[in-house]
Amino acid sequence: MSIKVSIDASGGDYGIPTTIVAGIKALGAFLDLHLVFVGDQSSIQAELDKHPHAKKYAKRFSVTHASETIAMHESPSIALRKKKDSSMRVAINLVKDGTTDACVSAGNTGALMAISRFVLKTIKGIDRPAIMGRMPTMGGHIHMLDLGANVDSKPEALLEFAIMGAIAVKYTENITSPTVGLLNIGEEEMKGNDKIKKTSELLKASNLNYVGFIEGNDIYKGTVDLVVCDGFEGNIALKASEGVASMMGHYLKRAFTKNIFTKLIALIATPVLKDFKSSLDPGKYNGASLLGLRGIVVKSHGSANADSFFQAIKEAYLEVQVKITEKIATQVSLELKQNHE
Amino acid sequence: MSIKVSIDASGGDYGIPTTIVAGIKALGAFLDLHLVFVGDQSSIQAELDKHPHAKKYAKRFSVTHASETIAMHESPSIALRKKKDSSMRVAINLVKDGTTDACVSAGNTGALMAISRFVLKTIKGIDRPAIMGRMPTMGGHIHMLDLGANVDSKPEALLEFAIMGAIAVKYTENITSPTVGLLNIGEEEMKGNDKIKKTSELLKASNLNYVGFIEGNDIYKGTVDLVVCDGFEGNIALKASEGVASMMGHYLKRAFTKNIFTKLIALIATPVLKDFKSSLDPGKYNGASLLGLRGIVVKSHGSANADSFFQAIKEAYLEVQVKITEKIATQVSLELKQNHE
């Protein structure tokens, strides 16, 4: 059985040159993968013509024309209402009508969420989809959700996030019973608010492998397999982390470029610094999942290069392979039944 | 006029050996500083006897005995109700009765907040105190509050934080009109919740130099002089940042200790790596202020060494020097008047 993925080829900061290269790489890596590149047909064709490998895979990809693109800072509601022939919308429509099994886009997150929700709808029992991403840790990586799709999530919504996330981690990472932690703050007396306490009670009562509260620094220790939080805190934690990483990179570079001597030392240390950088390469973790939809949608970072956009395609491929949507739907209906018994 | 600070000598992970050394250093640095070391008298005296400099400053410090200590993970409410002769409580009592102008403690944050609030009370018009700290940036540092004292803060409380923080930054950093940013998330459609929107309206209507929303990564770019947020998000951002910094340190160390060659390179690169580390030394930023109390209380990181505990004493010294409590009280009463007119 083949795995079919539609690519929003025009999405992201770099668009077609990047997404096509990544697509060709994915076709080389996964022999049962079929791709549909969606965007301006002639631009896509021109890009494909540049790559000698493309011909080799000609039977495993097609191009679907879309006359519009959604800008990175366009309002999601306008994108949803006015741009019915955008590359993003058409790529998602292909999932809806069964032409493809999943969609990957590096476009505007808000628009991707709004259009996916509108076109695909949510799984029965799921109120709102959530964005789950991989976070690097000292020993590898873990998953975290929600990273910014939902603010003011109620305890019941946070429980839904945990159920969906645990299923996704279980099947894409092959972890039988992923440990789940709830993001909270550490001061004893003031430990969290009523919402977080109620969520913790719901998680304790569930069938999840819930281990309790974790703090912000635990994310990067890899204390748990899955971190659950509201999208407001999740997005702030993610962005603050990106900020610290940039700042440290800035200071490291500054220290090594201060004068002629430090520059010489930098030359000698180049392999070590490269090794350091590769262990933290954010591209390795590219590909956030929009969980809870009746279809697989993977969001790539807007500034992804071809290698990291490839990771997002790989994520979509894996999710199709393990039938993540069906798995989540089954688990959610089970939990709903239990709650009604 | 002298500046008098009480030191919770027993507080923190390292207690008396650290706080006393830091205190002696501060006495050497600030010639109008007077200290009261609070804790077990004989232990403090034994530590003082080890330091030849101490005698030189004998006229500028005294020791006040306190028979109890508060453990780092003790419940704040129990610490408040049962430990009336703890070093922390006695050090704060000295501020209350006017013996000292400020108190510095590396002890349990929850207990420090609870006891300070109970003993000193809040400034008229301030509902709850907030914790403000310095955050490193690519160009220096900025301030941020609340870092974890208040969860579920209402828009009015966030406005109070902004007013207090701006005053503190104005006078301790000598910035005439500090820019204020409100921490939010970036997805267009879902930009924040009602609370954050209402807070933004209040900030716009105030006399503050409010520049609008900022995202997590802006903290470390130094986009604004003061970041305002609820303590839940603030604490998560802070802890997540600490986690990333530790992880990056771990990977840098790993890259340089992989084998004999990388270890040789590390030797050569030592001065550069030292320079890098010093630009990020968290000790430089030690000393968070509990703003909104009728007295100055500075919280040191629990694991502070003598150099960073010194920074916390310096922070208290500066706040006394610029009369931060009176400045905040005046500003708050001004704003209250305006709102009632």
XYZ file of C-alpha atoms in Angstrom:
682
model
C 0.000 0.000 0.000
C 1.338 3.408 -0.876
C 1.404 6.466 1.363
C 0.162 9.658 -0.272
C 1.080 13.103 1.011
C 0.096 16.498 -0.397
C 2.682 19.239 -0.109
C 1.729 22.903 0.186
C 4.618 23.698 -2.152
C 4.260 27.494 -2.026
C 4.072 27.693 1.790
C 6.833 28.877 4.115
C 9.454 31.570 3.883
C 11.288 29.906 0.994
C 8.431 28.240 -0.911
C 8.837 26.088 -4.000
C 12.653 25.821 -4.254
C 12.774 24.362 -0.745
C 9.658 22.213 -0.671
C 10.397 20.550 -4.026
C 13.974 19.645 -3.051
C 12.683 18.222 0.233
C 9.970 16.296 -1.629
C 12.474 14.740 -4.027
C 14.635 13.734 -1.075
C 11.610 12.112 0.608
C 10.706 10.212 -2.580
C 14.251 8.846 -2.553
C 14.037 7.868 1.114
C 10.579 6.245 1.185
C 9.846 3.999 -1.742
C 6.106 3.661 -1.070
C 5.686 7.448 -0.792
C 3.619 9.344 -3.377
C 3.550 13.133 -3.353
C 1.210 15.749 -4.757
C 2.924 19.126 -5.054
C 0.344 21.901 -4.804
C 1.017 25.436 -6.025
C 1.699 27.395 -9.173
C 2.085 24.663 -11.791
C 4.653 26.353 -14.010
C 6.873 27.415 -11.072
C 6.762 23.895 -9.654
C 7.539 22.408 -13.074
C 10.444 24.815 -13.550
C 11.854 23.762 -10.181
C 11.362 20.058 -10.909
C 13.196 20.477 -14.219
C 16.270 21.628 -12.323
C 16.582 18.330 -10.493
C 17.815 15.328 -12.492
C 16.519 12.900 -9.825
C 12.959 14.112 -10.245
C 12.468 12.175 -13.492
C 13.398 8.949 -11.740
C 10.424 9.357 -9.402
C 8.020 10.708 -12.033
C 5.540 7.911 -11.418
C 5.355 8.744 -7.728
C 4.483 12.421 -7.829
C 2.044 14.746 -9.507
C 1.433 18.473 -9.534
C -1.901 20.097 -8.722
C -2.253 23.721 -9.672
C -3.398 26.318 -7.149
C -3.635 29.939 -8.217
C -3.228 31.631 -4.815
C -0.789 31.633 -1.912
C -1.344 32.623 1.704
C 1.177 35.113 3.050
C 2.961 34.330 6.335
C 1.256 37.156 8.208
C -2.126 37.086 6.529
C -5.163 36.913 8.811
C -6.297 33.284 9.152
C -9.968 34.234 8.867
C -9.379 36.111 5.604
C -7.216 33.256 4.303
C -10.050 30.887 5.153
C -12.847 32.922 3.609
C -11.199 34.513 0.573
C -8.414 32.235 -0.634
C -10.267 29.138 -1.749
C -7.666 28.334 -4.372
C -4.605 28.770 -2.190
C -1.936 26.066 -2.251
C -2.633 25.384 1.427
C -6.384 25.025 0.964
C -6.063 22.799 -2.095
C -3.469 20.597 -0.340
C -5.867 20.102 2.583
C -8.824 19.502 0.242
C -6.845 16.589 -1.210
C -6.764 14.977 2.239
C -10.475 15.609 2.675
C -11.451 13.952 -0.621
C -9.130 10.991 -0.003
C -6.650 11.740 -2.787
C -3.881 11.966 -0.182
C -3.482 10.638 3.366
C -1.762 13.668 4.844
C -0.765 17.259 4.152
C 2.469 19.088 4.993
C 2.727 22.871 5.029
C 5.326 25.417 6.156
C 2.761 28.204 5.808
C 1.029 30.498 8.286
C 0.146 28.421 11.397
C -3.086 30.251 12.164
C -4.347 29.807 8.596
C -3.326 26.144 8.556
C -5.211 25.515 11.791
C -8.324 27.425 10.666
C -8.478 25.823 7.217
C -7.725 22.313 8.520
C -10.456 22.597 11.124
C -12.940 23.946 8.611
C -12.175 21.453 5.850
C -11.339 18.288 7.761
C -13.367 18.813 10.972
C -12.324 17.366 14.316
C -12.512 13.763 15.463
C -15.753 12.967 17.326
C -15.247 13.841 20.995
C -12.441 16.308 20.321
C -13.391 19.919 20.730
C -10.306 21.621 19.337
C -7.155 20.338 17.652
C -3.796 20.950 19.335
C -0.283 21.415 17.993
C 2.262 18.864 19.170
C 5.984 19.228 18.562
C 9.227 17.525 19.442
C 11.545 19.194 21.950
C 15.259 18.375 22.245
C 16.471 17.017 25.583
C 19.819 16.088 27.096
C 19.213 12.508 26.024
C 17.247 12.803 22.765
C 13.814 14.350 22.402
C 10.328 14.343 23.881
C 6.948 15.658 22.710
C 4.945 18.605 23.966
C 1.448 19.960 23.316
C -0.287 22.379 22.927
C 2.286 24.710 21.412
C -0.020 27.596 20.626
C -3.305 26.585 19.003
C -5.469 26.971 22.101
C -5.511 29.560 24.840
C -7.510 29.255 28.069
C -7.892 25.503 27.632
C -10.228 23.938 30.179
C -9.147 20.850 32.192
C -11.248 18.624 29.884
C -9.423 20.027 26.840
C -6.044 19.444 28.476
C -7.087 15.838 29.127
C -7.985 15.512 25.424
C -4.540 16.862 24.501
C -2.933 14.278 26.786
C -4.932 11.392 25.291
C -4.150 12.432 21.697
C -0.498 13.139 22.437
C 0.043 9.861 24.269
C -1.413 7.898 21.335
C 0.756 9.770 18.844
C 3.912 9.246 20.920
C 3.064 5.593 21.533
C 2.804 4.757 17.846
C 5.293 7.118 16.200
C 7.999 6.576 18.820
C 7.199 2.984 19.725
C 6.884 3.644 23.434
C 4.351 1.259 24.967
C 3.128 3.523 27.722
C 4.505 7.058 27.356
C 4.895 8.995 30.600
C 2.829 12.186 30.736
C 3.693 15.312 32.767
C 1.591 18.421 33.348
C 3.484 21.722 33.055
C 3.223 23.735 36.259
C 5.227 26.122 38.412
C 7.255 25.054 41.381
C 6.627 27.317 44.291
C 5.140 25.074 46.940
C 2.330 27.154 48.392
C 1.259 28.663 45.120
C 1.643 25.496 43.117
C -0.518 26.217 40.137
C -4.076 27.394 39.946
C -7.412 25.629 40.273
C -7.406 24.725 36.599
C -4.084 22.923 36.826
C -5.154 21.099 39.980
C -8.394 19.946 38.377
C -6.535 18.853 35.240
C -4.171 16.834 37.405
C -7.135 15.063 38.992
C -8.558 14.198 35.554
C -5.190 12.866 34.415
C -4.838 10.764 37.562
C -8.269 9.246 36.943
C -7.459 8.432 33.288
C -5.711 5.372 31.895
C -2.681 7.466 30.966
C 0.754 6.895 32.465
C 0.523 10.231 34.275
C 3.477 11.047 36.520
C 2.383 14.444 37.866
C 3.578 18.027 37.612
C 6.774 19.014 35.884
C 8.474 22.408 35.713
C 9.792 24.325 32.725
C 13.358 23.074 33.140
C 12.165 19.448 33.210
C 11.189 19.736 29.526
C 14.857 19.701 28.521
C 15.863 17.078 31.055
C 13.547 14.641 29.307
C 11.799 13.828 32.584
C 8.676 12.633 30.738
C 7.829 11.445 27.202
C 4.966 13.921 26.795
C 4.483 17.386 28.285
C 0.912 18.670 28.400
C 0.083 22.363 28.729
C -2.228 25.099 27.521
C -1.171 26.669 24.220
C -0.465 30.019 25.825
C 2.164 28.653 28.206
C 3.387 26.154 25.635
C 4.033 28.824 23.052
C 5.739 31.093 25.581
C 7.970 28.237 26.799
C 8.852 27.354 23.199
C 9.605 30.917 22.119
C 11.537 31.744 25.307
C 13.611 28.616 24.721
C 14.326 29.660 21.127
C 15.329 33.066 22.454
C 17.818 31.636 24.948
C 19.312 29.332 22.326
C 19.807 32.263 19.925
C 21.312 34.384 22.637
C 23.755 31.663 23.673
C 24.701 31.126 20.033
C 25.295 34.860 19.731
C 27.588 34.934 22.776
C 29.460 31.825 21.668
C 30.073 33.354 18.248
C 31.104 36.640 19.816
C 33.617 34.918 22.092
C 35.164 33.108 19.122
C 35.319 36.153 16.839
C 36.601 38.696 19.335
C 40.119 39.029 17.874
C 42.656 37.299 15.667
C 43.625 34.832 18.419
C 40.092 33.730 19.214
C 39.439 33.414 15.481
C 42.408 31.055 15.187
C 41.100 29.059 18.130
C 37.700 28.946 16.404
C 39.373 27.444 13.340
C 40.936 24.709 15.445
C 37.683 24.148 17.336
C 35.523 24.063 14.176
C 34.852 20.303 14.200
C 33.904 20.400 17.873
C 31.630 23.394 17.401
C 30.025 21.710 14.400
C 29.428 18.604 16.469
C 27.873 20.770 19.196
C 25.615 22.540 16.705
C 24.463 19.318 15.096
C 23.367 17.925 18.462
C 21.029 20.897 18.788
C 19.974 21.344 15.151
C 16.331 22.469 15.376
C 15.756 21.090 11.869
C 16.024 17.576 13.285
C 12.883 18.253 15.279
C 10.903 19.945 12.528
C 7.333 18.837 11.884
C 4.618 19.666 14.413
C 1.408 17.638 14.270
C -2.056 19.153 14.278
C -3.728 16.461 16.378
C -7.457 15.891 16.678
C -8.415 16.405 13.017
C -10.048 13.859 10.727
C -6.880 13.715 8.697
C -3.149 14.171 9.177
C -1.733 17.683 8.910
C 1.905 18.422 9.697
C 3.186 21.957 10.182
C 6.781 22.693 9.236
C 8.613 25.674 10.684
C 8.183 28.610 8.279
C 11.919 29.110 7.933
C 12.683 25.413 7.356
C 15.357 24.596 4.794
C 15.021 21.552 2.536
C 16.556 19.181 5.099
C 14.208 20.213 7.842
C 11.155 20.333 5.552
C 12.113 16.736 4.721
C 11.758 15.933 8.449
C 8.207 17.304 8.382
C 7.361 15.082 5.393
C 8.886 12.142 7.258
C 6.683 12.920 10.267
C 3.574 12.896 8.044
C 4.745 9.644 6.423
C 5.170 7.972 9.853
C 1.775 9.171 11.053
C 0.063 7.750 7.967
C 1.979 4.492 8.350
C 0.784 3.956 11.931
C -2.742 5.237 11.103
C -2.597 7.928 13.757
C -6.030 9.438 13.027
C -7.833 6.105 13.438
C -5.810 5.307 16.561
C -6.754 8.620 18.170
C -10.418 8.258 17.155
C -10.604 4.763 18.678
C -8.958 5.837 21.927
C -11.134 8.924 22.278
C -14.334 6.959 21.697
C -13.166 4.424 24.299
C -12.537 7.168 26.849
C -15.876 8.772 26.056
C -17.657 5.468 26.576
C -15.896 4.964 29.918
C -16.923 8.408 31.063
C -20.531 7.730 30.154
C -20.708 4.369 31.875
C 23.133 58.478 55.871
C 23.867 54.806 56.169
C 22.062 51.971 54.420
C 21.065 49.094 56.685
C 20.323 45.615 55.358
C 19.379 42.477 57.271
C 20.701 39.202 55.913
C 18.868 35.913 56.403
C 22.240 34.279 57.004
C 20.933 30.712 57.329
C 18.822 30.823 54.148
C 19.664 29.152 50.846
C 21.289 25.884 49.911
C 24.674 26.854 51.372
C 23.654 29.062 54.304
C 26.066 30.805 56.649
C 29.437 30.115 54.945
C 28.131 31.736 51.749
C 26.023 34.584 53.106
C 28.723 35.764 55.505
C 31.437 35.834 52.813
C 29.078 37.766 50.526
C 28.229 40.151 53.350
C 31.892 40.880 54.074
C 32.450 41.527 50.395
C 29.509 43.949 50.333
C 30.820 45.778 53.407
C 34.080 46.253 51.515
C 32.298 47.508 48.393
C 29.782 49.915 49.964
C 31.220 52.066 52.700
C 27.870 53.358 53.965
C 26.435 49.836 54.213
C 25.546 48.332 57.587
C 24.544 44.695 57.870
C 22.677 42.637 60.428
C 23.398 38.923 60.036
C 20.464 36.902 61.322
C 20.742 33.233 62.261
C 22.417 30.965 64.762
C 24.704 33.346 66.628
C 27.534 30.927 67.381
C 27.658 29.548 63.810
C 27.719 33.074 62.401
C 30.421 34.117 64.859
C 32.498 31.034 63.991
C 32.244 31.920 60.317
C 33.109 35.579 60.933
C 36.176 34.507 62.904
C 37.500 32.764 59.790
C 37.660 36.000 57.833
C 40.419 38.460 58.739
C 38.592 41.315 56.911
C 35.536 40.985 59.126
C 37.245 42.745 62.069
C 37.932 45.765 59.876
C 34.194 46.269 59.363
C 33.202 45.371 62.920
C 31.500 48.727 63.450
C 29.307 48.218 60.426
C 27.728 44.866 61.184
C 25.994 43.092 64.035
C 24.559 39.632 64.622
C 20.984 38.928 65.677
C 20.281 35.445 66.936
C 17.423 33.395 65.500
C 16.862 29.873 66.806
C 15.094 28.375 63.787
C 15.662 27.966 60.046
C 13.142 27.379 57.265
C 13.954 24.432 55.013
C 13.989 24.979 51.234
C 10.940 22.789 50.648
C 8.986 23.585 53.783
C 5.367 24.652 53.346
C 5.141 28.457 53.381
C 2.009 28.428 55.518
C 3.677 26.250 58.173
C 6.814 28.389 58.001
C 4.625 31.446 58.531
C 2.583 30.075 61.397
C 5.069 27.930 63.298
C 8.543 29.343 62.801
C 8.333 32.721 64.468
C 11.999 32.686 65.390
C 13.343 31.656 61.992
C 16.270 33.599 60.537
C 13.998 34.688 57.653
C 11.210 35.934 59.912
C 13.557 37.797 62.241
C 15.378 39.396 59.282
C 12.048 40.661 57.927
C 10.916 41.804 61.392
C 14.002 44.044 61.468
C 12.733 45.810 58.323
C 9.285 46.162 59.846
C 10.532 47.765 63.060
C 12.867 50.105 61.179
C 16.136 48.581 62.395
C 17.084 47.845 58.773
C 15.973 49.280 55.422
C 15.907 46.011 53.481
C 16.200 42.260 53.837
C 18.036 39.753 51.607
C 17.281 36.025 51.703
C 18.257 33.005 49.616
C 15.586 30.921 51.374
C 12.341 29.298 50.273
C 10.571 31.738 47.884
C 7.052 30.802 48.972
C 7.896 31.309 52.641
C 9.679 34.595 51.911
C 6.650 35.884 50.024
C 4.170 34.721 52.686
C 6.152 36.080 55.632
C 6.990 39.383 53.886
C 3.355 39.961 53.034
C 2.222 39.104 56.531
C 4.842 41.143 58.375
C 5.375 44.127 56.081
C 1.951 44.336 54.350
C 1.502 45.699 50.855
C 1.660 49.300 49.722
C -1.761 51.011 49.688
C -3.398 50.272 46.343
C -1.346 47.144 45.674
C -3.240 43.919 46.043
C -0.394 41.412 45.817
C 3.377 41.760 45.599
C 5.179 40.460 42.510
C 8.648 39.048 41.938
C 10.804 40.974 39.482
C 14.102 39.663 38.173
C 16.772 40.580 35.649
C 17.028 38.554 32.451
C 20.164 38.458 30.282
C 19.833 39.700 26.705
C 22.065 39.891 23.658
C 22.966 43.443 24.646
C 22.917 43.394 28.447
C 19.867 42.720 30.601
C 16.229 43.680 31.072
C 13.693 43.169 33.862
C 10.673 40.889 33.994
C 7.765 40.397 36.408
C 5.937 38.455 37.745
C 8.266 35.466 37.938
C 6.018 33.186 39.958
C 4.369 34.855 42.942
C 0.924 35.234 41.372
C -1.124 32.926 39.207
C -4.334 33.924 37.420
C -3.509 37.619 37.736
C -6.334 39.899 36.613
C -5.681 42.725 34.113
C -5.711 45.241 36.992
C -3.034 43.232 38.805
C -0.888 43.082 35.656
C -1.196 46.868 35.375
C -0.011 47.147 38.992
C 2.978 44.941 38.164
C 3.802 47.185 35.211
C 3.604 50.367 37.294
C 5.782 48.933 40.066
C 8.275 47.398 37.658
C 8.626 50.551 35.585
C 9.361 52.616 38.691
C 11.946 50.113 39.906
C 13.656 49.988 36.490
C 13.542 53.766 36.131
C 15.384 54.387 39.392
C 17.692 51.382 39.736
C 18.748 51.420 36.069
C 18.533 55.156 35.454
C 16.232 54.827 32.447
C 13.962 57.871 32.244
C 11.000 56.170 30.633
C 11.456 52.375 30.496
C 9.676 50.630 27.632
C 7.107 48.062 28.771
C 6.053 44.965 26.796
C 3.252 42.512 27.557
C 4.153 38.837 27.084
C 1.831 37.167 24.595
C 1.842 34.514 21.895
C 2.278 35.240 18.243
C -0.270 33.368 16.202
C -2.274 36.074 14.493
C -5.857 34.847 14.818
C -5.443 33.433 18.260
C -3.357 36.304 19.571
C -3.836 35.955 23.281
C -6.969 35.689 25.330
C -9.475 38.235 26.591
C -7.414 38.861 29.696
C -4.317 39.795 27.719
C -6.327 42.049 25.409
C -7.923 43.839 28.337
C -4.537 44.223 30.028
C -3.168 45.744 26.855
C -6.001 48.310 26.849
C -5.231 49.238 30.458
C -1.530 49.627 29.659
C -2.305 51.794 26.629
C -4.471 54.057 28.779
C -1.774 54.384 31.465
C 1.138 56.825 31.588
C 3.600 53.993 31.008
C 5.831 53.808 27.951
C 3.915 50.755 26.739
C 5.022 49.388 23.373
C 2.596 46.460 23.008
C 2.858 42.691 22.860
C 6.127 40.845 22.821
C 6.784 37.121 22.353
C 8.922 34.735 24.394
C 11.970 35.103 22.160
C 11.838 38.912 22.463
C 12.799 38.633 26.147
C 16.360 37.696 25.165
C 16.563 40.157 22.307
C 16.120 42.956 24.814
C 13.216 44.387 22.795
C 11.849 46.187 25.880
C 13.212 47.313 29.256
C 10.440 45.600 31.215
C 8.439 42.463 30.404
C 5.098 42.108 32.188
C 3.330 38.765 32.568
C 1.359 36.601 34.953
C 3.499 34.609 37.374
C 2.460 31.292 35.860
C 3.792 32.120 32.394
C 6.694 34.082 33.849
C 7.859 31.166 35.929
C 7.467 28.712 33.051
C 9.409 31.002 30.690
C 12.152 31.408 33.287
C 12.452 27.704 34.079
C 12.257 26.632 30.424
C 15.043 29.115 29.682
C 17.170 27.697 32.485
C 16.520 24.239 31.071
C 17.682 25.180 27.568
C 20.785 26.869 28.928
C 21.694 23.755 30.947
C 21.064 21.507 27.970
C 23.240 23.625 25.695
C 25.976 23.682 28.323
C 25.711 19.900 28.529
C 26.067 19.470 24.755
C 28.941 21.962 24.553
C 30.772 20.113 27.302
C 30.056 16.768 25.654
C 31.426 17.974 22.306
C 34.642 19.170 23.962
C 35.188 16.031 26.058
C 34.388 13.409 23.435
C 37.952 12.177 22.949
C 41.585 13.094 23.448
C 41.601 15.429 20.427
C 38.522 17.386 21.432
C 39.940 17.611 24.950
C 43.115 19.162 23.561
C 41.036 21.600 21.559
C 39.097 22.412 24.749
C 42.395 23.247 26.444
C 43.296 25.651 23.661
C 39.794 27.107 23.642
C 39.622 27.514 27.426
C 39.971 31.324 27.510
C 37.315 31.687 24.820
C 34.933 29.314 26.585
C 35.536 31.157 29.857
C 34.741 34.433 28.155
C 31.554 32.882 26.738
C 30.506 31.562 30.145
C 31.134 34.856 31.887
C 28.877 36.685 29.442
C 26.052 34.401 30.559
C 26.903 33.983 34.242
C 23.497 33.787 35.947
C 25.118 35.013 39.168
C 25.490 38.448 37.569
C 21.704 38.671 37.458
C 21.020 37.355 40.950
C 18.661 39.252 43.211
C 14.935 39.297 42.461
C 12.856 42.034 44.054
C 9.596 41.432 45.887
C 7.831 44.586 44.727
C 4.718 46.075 46.292
C 5.622 45.560 49.958
C 6.044 48.274 52.573
C 9.741 47.497 52.733
C 12.478 46.174 50.498
C 12.914 42.406 50.251
C 15.366 40.849 47.789
C 15.304 37.150 46.982
C 18.570 35.487 46.052
C 18.635 32.235 44.089
C 18.752 29.352 46.556
C 21.913 27.931 45.033
C 23.744 31.278 44.887
C 27.442 31.243 45.712
C 29.049 34.122 47.614
C 29.615 36.209 44.460
C 26.027 35.977 43.338
C 24.626 36.455 46.853
C 26.723 39.633 46.846
C 24.756 40.746 43.752
C 21.512 40.285 45.688
C 22.860 42.432 48.550
C 23.911 45.034 45.963
C 20.380 45.031 44.531
C 18.933 45.667 48.000
C 21.508 48.418 48.594
C 20.555 50.160 45.329
C 16.846 49.911 46.062
C 17.322 51.501 49.471
C 19.521 54.201 47.965
C 16.864 55.250 45.440
C 14.033 54.827 48.010
C 12.158 52.385 45.828
C 9.308 51.712 48.281
C 8.428 55.405 48.597
C 8.729 55.881 44.822
C 6.315 53.030 44.144
C 3.890 54.212 46.829
C 3.840 57.741 45.369
C 3.312 56.497 41.826
C 0.562 54.086 42.829
C -1.309 56.739 44.789
C -1.003 59.071 41.769
C -2.452 56.439 39.443
C -5.222 55.648 41.917
C -6.149 59.340 42.099
C -6.234 59.594 38.302
C -8.501 56.587 38.056
C -10.894 58.064 40.571
C -11.068 61.477 38.955
